[in-house]
C-alpha cells in the first residue's frame, strides 16, 4: 500500500488523539522498519490493519469506526492535494461513478504500483445509487469513509450500507448510497 496512506494515517492519529498514542501504536505494531514511512514508498497493506487494530486497543473505538473516520480524513486530504480530480464534478454520484475511469486511473499514472479496487456502477437514479466493489483487500469500511468524505465535500447527506452481491457473475460487495436520509 502506498506510503501516503500511512503518513496520512499517522497524522490523523497525532491530530485527533496525541503524538504519544501515535508512538505507542507504531510500537505495538512491531513493524520491520520501525514505522518510518515515506509518502512515496510501498508497504504491506497488512501494516495498516496492524496500526488500526493497535489504535483501537489504545482508544477503545471499534476498528471499522476508526477505518471509516480515516477514509473521511483521507478524502479531505485528497481534495487538498489533488483538487483537479474534483474540479469536473459537482455531485457525489458523478464523482463516485468516475472512480475507475478517471480518479483511480489518474492515481495509477502517478503511482504505477498502486493496488486499486474495481468499482462498477450497477444503478444510478436521482436519489439512489448502487455500486459494486471488488478488491482482494476487502476495505469496505475505508470505501464507506471515502464516500462519506466525498458527500461532505459536495455538501450532500447520504446513508451508505452494503451487502454481498455479484457483478457480471463475480462475487462483489454492493454499496447502496441513499440520499433519502
Ligand atoms: C469516493 C471516492 C473513492 C473511493 C470510494 C475510493 C476507494 C478506495 C479503496 C477502497 C482503496 C483501498 C484499496 C482496495 O480497496 O483495494 C483505495 C485506494 C487508493 N485510492 Fe481511492 N477511492 C476514492 C477516491 C480516491 C481519490 C480522490 C484519490 C486520489 C486523488 C484516491 C487515491 C487512492 C490511493 C492513492 C489508494 C492507495 C493505493 C495503494 O495503496 O496502492 N482515491 N481507494
mmCIF file of C-alpha atoms and ligand atoms in Angstrom:
data_model
loop_
_atom_site.group_PDB
_atom_site.id
_atom_site.type_symbol
_atom_site.label_atom_id
_atom_site.label_comp_id
_atom_site.label_asym_id
_atom_site.label_seq_id
_atom_site.Cartn_x
_atom_site.Cartn_y
_atom_site.Cartn_z
ATOM 1 C CA UNK A 1 0.000 0.000 0.000
ATOM 2 C CA UNK A 2 1.183 3.458 -0.884
ATOM 3 C CA UNK A 3 3.167 5.229 1.849
ATOM 4 C CA UNK A 4 0.976 8.316 1.620
ATOM 5 C CA UNK A 5 -1.873 6.307 3.152
ATOM 6 C CA UNK A 6 0.351 5.543 6.169
ATOM 7 C CA UNK A 7 1.731 9.063 6.593
ATOM 8 C CA UNK A 8 -1.834 10.443 6.461
ATOM 9 C CA UNK A 9 -2.999 7.834 8.957
ATOM 10 C CA UNK A 10 -0.245 8.698 11.439
ATOM 11 C CA UNK A 11 -1.004 12.409 11.038
ATOM 12 C CA UNK A 12 -4.655 11.776 11.784
ATOM 13 C CA UNK A 13 -3.723 9.801 14.918
ATOM 14 C CA UNK A 14 -1.437 12.610 16.123
ATOM 15 C CA UNK A 15 -4.084 15.289 15.465
ATOM 16 C CA UNK A 16 -7.193 13.525 16.744
ATOM 17 C CA UNK A 17 -5.575 11.622 19.592
ATOM 18 C CA UNK A 18 -1.996 12.522 20.519
ATOM 19 C CA UNK A 19 1.627 12.128 19.439
ATOM 20 C CA UNK A 20 2.112 9.770 22.417
ATOM 21 C CA UNK A 21 -0.696 7.488 21.192
ATOM 22 C CA UNK A 22 0.812 7.621 17.676
ATOM 23 C CA UNK A 23 4.166 6.457 19.073
ATOM 24 C CA UNK A 24 2.700 3.603 21.061
ATOM 25 C CA UNK A 25 0.547 2.461 18.111
ATOM 26 C CA UNK A 26 3.721 2.252 15.980
ATOM 27 C CA UNK A 27 5.492 0.376 18.743
ATOM 28 C CA UNK A 28 2.667 -2.121 19.278
ATOM 29 C CA UNK A 29 2.525 -2.922 15.532
ATOM 30 C CA UNK A 30 6.126 -4.254 15.688
ATOM 31 C CA UNK A 31 6.927 -3.111 12.150
ATOM 32 C CA UNK A 32 10.069 -4.303 10.356
ATOM 33 C CA UNK A 33 11.082 -0.710 9.510
ATOM 34 C CA UNK A 34 10.109 0.766 12.869
ATOM 35 C CA UNK A 35 7.319 2.893 11.388
ATOM 36 C CA UNK A 36 9.473 5.308 9.384
ATOM 37 C CA UNK A 37 7.049 5.680 6.459
ATOM 38 C CA UNK A 38 7.749 7.787 3.389
ATOM 39 C CA UNK A 39 4.840 9.063 1.296
ATOM 40 C CA UNK A 40 6.133 7.566 -1.971
ATOM 41 C CA UNK A 41 7.215 4.169 -0.564
ATOM 42 C CA UNK A 42 5.134 0.972 -0.706
ATOM 43 C CA UNK A 43 4.341 -1.175 2.328
ATOM 44 C CA UNK A 44 2.379 -4.358 3.019
ATOM 45 C CA UNK A 45 -1.317 -3.490 3.348
ATOM 46 C CA UNK A 46 -1.455 -5.731 6.463
ATOM 47 C CA UNK A 47 0.537 -2.996 8.217
ATOM 48 C CA UNK A 48 -2.330 -0.515 8.057
ATOM 49 C CA UNK A 49 -4.526 -3.164 9.664
ATOM 50 C CA UNK A 50 -1.972 -3.745 12.455
ATOM 51 C CA UNK A 51 -1.863 0.030 13.078
ATOM 52 C CA UNK A 52 -5.651 0.380 13.156
ATOM 53 C CA UNK A 53 -6.003 -2.625 15.494
ATOM 54 C CA UNK A 54 -3.381 -1.035 17.781
ATOM 55 C CA UNK A 55 -5.230 2.289 17.756
ATOM 56 C CA UNK A 56 -8.490 0.504 18.530
ATOM 57 C CA UNK A 57 -6.876 -1.173 21.573
ATOM 58 C CA UNK A 58 -5.468 2.150 22.785
ATOM 59 C CA UNK A 59 -8.693 4.116 22.345
ATOM 60 C CA UNK A 60 -11.453 1.525 22.794
ATOM 61 C CA UNK A 61 -13.014 2.676 19.490
ATOM 62 C CA UNK A 62 -14.080 -0.251 17.234
ATOM 63 C CA UNK A 63 -11.822 -0.933 14.198
ATOM 64 C CA UNK A 64 -14.479 -0.313 11.487
ATOM 65 C CA UNK A 65 -15.357 3.085 13.034
ATOM 66 C CA UNK A 66 -11.687 4.087 13.012
ATOM 67 C CA UNK A 67 -11.227 2.956 9.404
ATOM 68 C CA UNK A 68 -14.323 4.858 8.264
ATOM 69 C CA UNK A 69 -13.173 8.000 10.103
ATOM 70 C CA UNK A 70 -9.786 7.587 8.428
ATOM 71 C CA UNK A 71 -11.473 7.328 4.997
ATOM 72 C CA UNK A 72 -13.230 10.647 5.650
ATOM 73 C CA UNK A 73 -9.947 12.251 6.690
ATOM 74 C CA UNK A 74 -8.167 10.820 3.613
ATOM 75 C CA UNK A 75 -10.769 12.112 1.178
ATOM 76 C CA UNK A 76 -10.411 15.599 2.635
ATOM 77 C CA UNK A 77 -6.633 15.384 2.210
ATOM 78 C CA UNK A 78 -7.008 14.084 -1.376
ATOM 79 C CA UNK A 79 -9.218 17.095 -2.166
ATOM 80 C CA UNK A 80 -6.461 19.396 -0.869
ATOM 81 C CA UNK A 81 -3.581 17.591 -2.605
ATOM 82 C CA UNK A 82 -5.350 16.740 -5.914
ATOM 83 C CA UNK A 83 -8.033 19.451 -6.408
ATOM 84 C CA UNK A 84 -8.018 18.802 -10.177
ATOM 85 C CA UNK A 85 -9.579 15.376 -9.599
ATOM 86 C CA UNK A 86 -12.614 17.031 -8.032
ATOM 87 C CA UNK A 87 -12.918 20.023 -10.373
ATOM 88 C CA UNK A 88 -15.077 18.417 -13.061
ATOM 89 C CA UNK A 89 -17.650 17.070 -10.588
ATOM 90 C CA UNK A 90 -20.473 18.810 -8.777
ATOM 91 C CA UNK A 91 -22.164 15.866 -7.075
ATOM 92 C CA UNK A 92 -21.318 12.747 -5.101
ATOM 93 C CA UNK A 93 -22.884 10.352 -7.609
ATOM 94 C CA UNK A 94 -20.976 11.791 -10.556
ATOM 95 C CA UNK A 95 -17.727 11.700 -8.572
ATOM 96 C CA UNK A 96 -18.218 8.132 -7.347
ATOM 97 C CA UNK A 97 -19.281 6.943 -10.817
ATOM 98 C CA UNK A 98 -15.945 8.209 -12.162
ATOM 99 C CA UNK A 99 -13.621 6.428 -9.696
ATOM 100 C CA UNK A 100 -12.465 3.662 -12.052
ATOM 101 C CA UNK A 101 -12.393 5.514 -15.365
ATOM 102 C CA UNK A 102 -10.988 8.814 -14.063
ATOM 103 C CA UNK A 103 -9.848 9.040 -10.463
ATOM 104 C CA UNK A 104 -8.035 5.799 -9.843
ATOM 105 C CA UNK A 105 -6.848 5.886 -13.455
ATOM 106 C CA UNK A 106 -5.017 9.136 -12.689
ATOM 107 C CA UNK A 107 -3.759 7.603 -9.433
ATOM 108 C CA UNK A 108 -2.286 4.708 -11.413
ATOM 109 C CA UNK A 109 -0.467 7.142 -13.720
ATOM 110 C CA UNK A 110 1.086 8.852 -10.704
ATOM 111 C CA UNK A 111 1.815 5.619 -8.811
ATOM 112 C CA UNK A 112 2.120 2.660 -11.203
ATOM 113 C CA UNK A 113 2.391 0.160 -8.351
ATOM 114 C CA UNK A 114 -0.856 1.284 -6.672
ATOM 115 C CA UNK A 115 -3.144 -1.587 -5.717
ATOM 116 C CA UNK A 116 -6.590 -0.332 -6.527
ATOM 117 C CA UNK A 117 -10.041 -1.871 -6.246
ATOM 118 C CA UNK A 118 -12.580 -2.172 -9.067
ATOM 119 C CA UNK A 119 -15.854 -0.233 -8.900
ATOM 120 C CA UNK A 120 -18.800 -0.869 -11.241
ATOM 121 C CA UNK A 121 -21.935 1.260 -11.262
ATOM 122 C CA UNK A 122 -24.949 -1.053 -11.117
ATOM 123 C CA UNK A 123 -27.635 1.604 -10.914
ATOM 124 C CA UNK A 124 -27.877 5.383 -10.699
ATOM 125 C CA UNK A 125 -31.175 7.115 -10.051
ATOM 126 C CA UNK A 126 -31.890 10.584 -8.771
ATOM 127 C CA UNK A 127 -31.564 9.726 -5.099
ATOM 128 C CA UNK A 128 -30.149 6.198 -5.029
ATOM 129 C CA UNK A 129 -27.006 4.617 -6.380
ATOM 130 C CA UNK A 130 -25.772 1.009 -6.276
ATOM 131 C CA UNK A 131 -22.082 0.386 -6.750
ATOM 132 C CA UNK A 132 -20.191 -2.932 -6.871
ATOM 133 C CA UNK A 133 -16.799 -3.069 -5.146
ATOM 134 C CA UNK A 134 -14.234 -5.780 -5.859
ATOM 135 C CA UNK A 135 -10.908 -5.987 -4.062
ATOM 136 C CA UNK A 136 -8.858 -8.828 -2.591
ATOM 137 C CA UNK A 137 -8.111 -6.369 0.243
ATOM 138 C CA UNK A 138 -11.806 -6.039 1.251
ATOM 139 C CA UNK A 139 -11.517 -2.495 2.531
ATOM 140 C CA UNK A 140 -15.249 -1.787 2.670
ATOM 141 C CA UNK A 141 -15.028 0.375 5.782
ATOM 142 C CA UNK A 142 -12.414 2.560 4.074
ATOM 143 C CA UNK A 143 -14.592 2.881 0.963
ATOM 144 C CA UNK A 144 -17.538 3.965 3.140
ATOM 145 C CA UNK A 145 -15.376 6.631 4.807
ATOM 146 C CA UNK A 146 -14.089 7.895 1.450
ATOM 147 C CA UNK A 147 -17.639 8.122 0.104
ATOM 148 C CA UNK A 148 -18.911 9.888 3.249
ATOM 149 C CA UNK A 149 -15.977 12.291 2.926
ATOM 150 C CA UNK A 150 -16.892 12.915 -0.713
ATOM 151 C CA UNK A 151 -20.537 13.514 0.258
ATOM 152 C CA UNK A 152 -19.321 16.118 2.734
ATOM 153 C CA UNK A 153 -17.111 17.676 0.058
ATOM 154 C CA UNK A 154 -20.129 18.133 -2.261
ATOM 155 C CA UNK A 155 -22.366 19.273 0.615
ATOM 156 C CA UNK A 156 -24.652 16.237 0.434
ATOM 157 C CA UNK A 157 -26.129 13.980 3.103
ATOM 158 C CA UNK A 158 -26.292 10.257 2.416
ATOM 159 C CA UNK A 159 -26.745 6.912 4.074
ATOM 160 C CA UNK A 160 -24.453 4.115 2.927
ATOM 161 C CA UNK A 161 -24.938 0.403 3.542
ATOM 162 C CA UNK A 162 -23.520 -2.676 1.866
ATOM 163 C CA UNK A 163 -24.491 -6.255 1.152
ATOM 164 C CA UNK A 164 -22.891 -9.254 -0.547
ATOM 165 C CA UNK A 165 -23.843 -9.432 -4.228
ATOM 166 C CA UNK A 166 -22.432 -10.090 -7.668
ATOM 167 C CA UNK A 167 -21.238 -8.165 -10.698
ATOM 168 C CA UNK A 168 -21.147 -9.932 -14.071
ATOM 169 C CA UNK A 169 -21.329 -13.220 -12.163
ATOM 170 C CA UNK A 170 -18.378 -12.424 -9.884
ATOM 171 C CA UNK A 171 -18.882 -12.080 -6.121
ATOM 172 C CA UNK A 172 -18.710 -8.446 -5.012
ATOM 173 C CA UNK A 173 -19.715 -6.097 -2.243
ATOM 174 C CA UNK A 174 -22.627 -3.907 -3.303
ATOM 175 C CA UNK A 175 -22.840 -0.434 -1.789
ATOM 176 C CA UNK A 176 -26.236 1.250 -1.542
ATOM 177 C CA UNK A 177 -25.894 5.006 -1.390
ATOM 178 C CA UNK A 178 -29.114 6.748 -0.474
ATOM 179 C CA UNK A 179 -29.803 10.479 -0.463
ATOM 180 C CA UNK A 180 -33.191 9.944 1.245
ATOM 181 C CA UNK A 181 -31.813 10.488 4.723
HETATM 182 C C1 LIG B 1 -15.250 8.247 -3.065
HETATM 183 C C2 LIG B 1 -14.137 8.115 -3.752
HETATM 184 C C3 LIG B 1 -13.151 6.981 -3.570
HETATM 185 C C4 LIG B 1 -13.351 5.698 -3.137
HETATM 186 C C5 LIG B 1 -14.666 5.048 -2.706
HETATM 187 C C6 LIG B 1 -12.053 5.031 -3.148
HETATM 188 C C7 LIG B 1 -11.818 3.740 -2.728
HETATM 189 C C8 LIG B 1 -10.586 3.192 -2.465
HETATM 190 C C9 LIG B 1 -10.339 1.994 -1.697
HETATM 191 C C10 LIG B 1 -11.427 1.180 -1.017
HETATM 192 C C11 LIG B 1 -8.993 1.787 -1.660
HETATM 193 C C12 LIG B 1 -8.228 0.672 -0.906
HETATM 194 C C13 LIG B 1 -7.650 -0.401 -1.788
HETATM 195 C C14 LIG B 1 -8.629 -1.522 -2.104
HETATM 196 O O1 LIG B 1 -9.819 -1.476 -1.722
HETATM 197 O O2 LIG B 1 -8.221 -2.485 -2.800
HETATM 198 C C15 LIG B 1 -8.392 2.876 -2.397
HETATM 199 C C16 LIG B 1 -7.035 3.045 -2.566
HETATM 200 C C17 LIG B 1 -6.469 4.204 -3.012
HETATM 201 N N1 LIG B 1 -7.123 5.294 -3.564
HETATM 202 FE FE1 LIG B 1 -9.101 5.543 -3.744
HETATM 203 N N2 LIG B 1 -11.100 5.923 -3.584
HETATM 204 C C18 LIG B 1 -11.729 7.122 -3.837
HETATM 205 C C19 LIG B 1 -11.150 8.293 -4.254
HETATM 206 C C20 LIG B 1 -9.808 8.483 -4.388
HETATM 207 C C21 LIG B 1 -9.190 9.744 -4.718
HETATM 208 C C22 LIG B 1 -9.918 11.063 -4.956
HETATM 209 C C23 LIG B 1 -7.843 9.503 -4.739
HETATM 210 C C24 LIG B 1 -6.704 10.441 -5.026
HETATM 211 C C25 LIG B 1 -6.737 11.544 -5.513
HETATM 212 C C26 LIG B 1 -7.645 8.104 -4.425
HETATM 213 C C27 LIG B 1 -6.415 7.505 -4.326
HETATM 214 C C28 LIG B 1 -6.176 6.248 -3.822
HETATM 215 C C29 LIG B 1 -4.855 5.758 -3.470
HETATM 216 C C30 LIG B 1 -3.534 6.520 -3.594
HETATM 217 C C31 LIG B 1 -5.035 4.458 -2.953
HETATM 218 C C32 LIG B 1 -3.952 3.517 -2.399
HETATM 219 C C33 LIG B 1 -3.337 2.663 -3.467
HETATM 220 C C34 LIG B 1 -2.275 1.752 -2.858
HETATM 221 O O3 LIG B 1 -2.158 1.684 -1.655
HETATM 222 O O4 LIG B 1 -1.525 1.099 -3.588
HETATM 223 N N3 LIG B 1 -8.850 7.509 -4.235
HETATM 224 N N4 LIG B 1 -9.385 3.714 -2.890
#
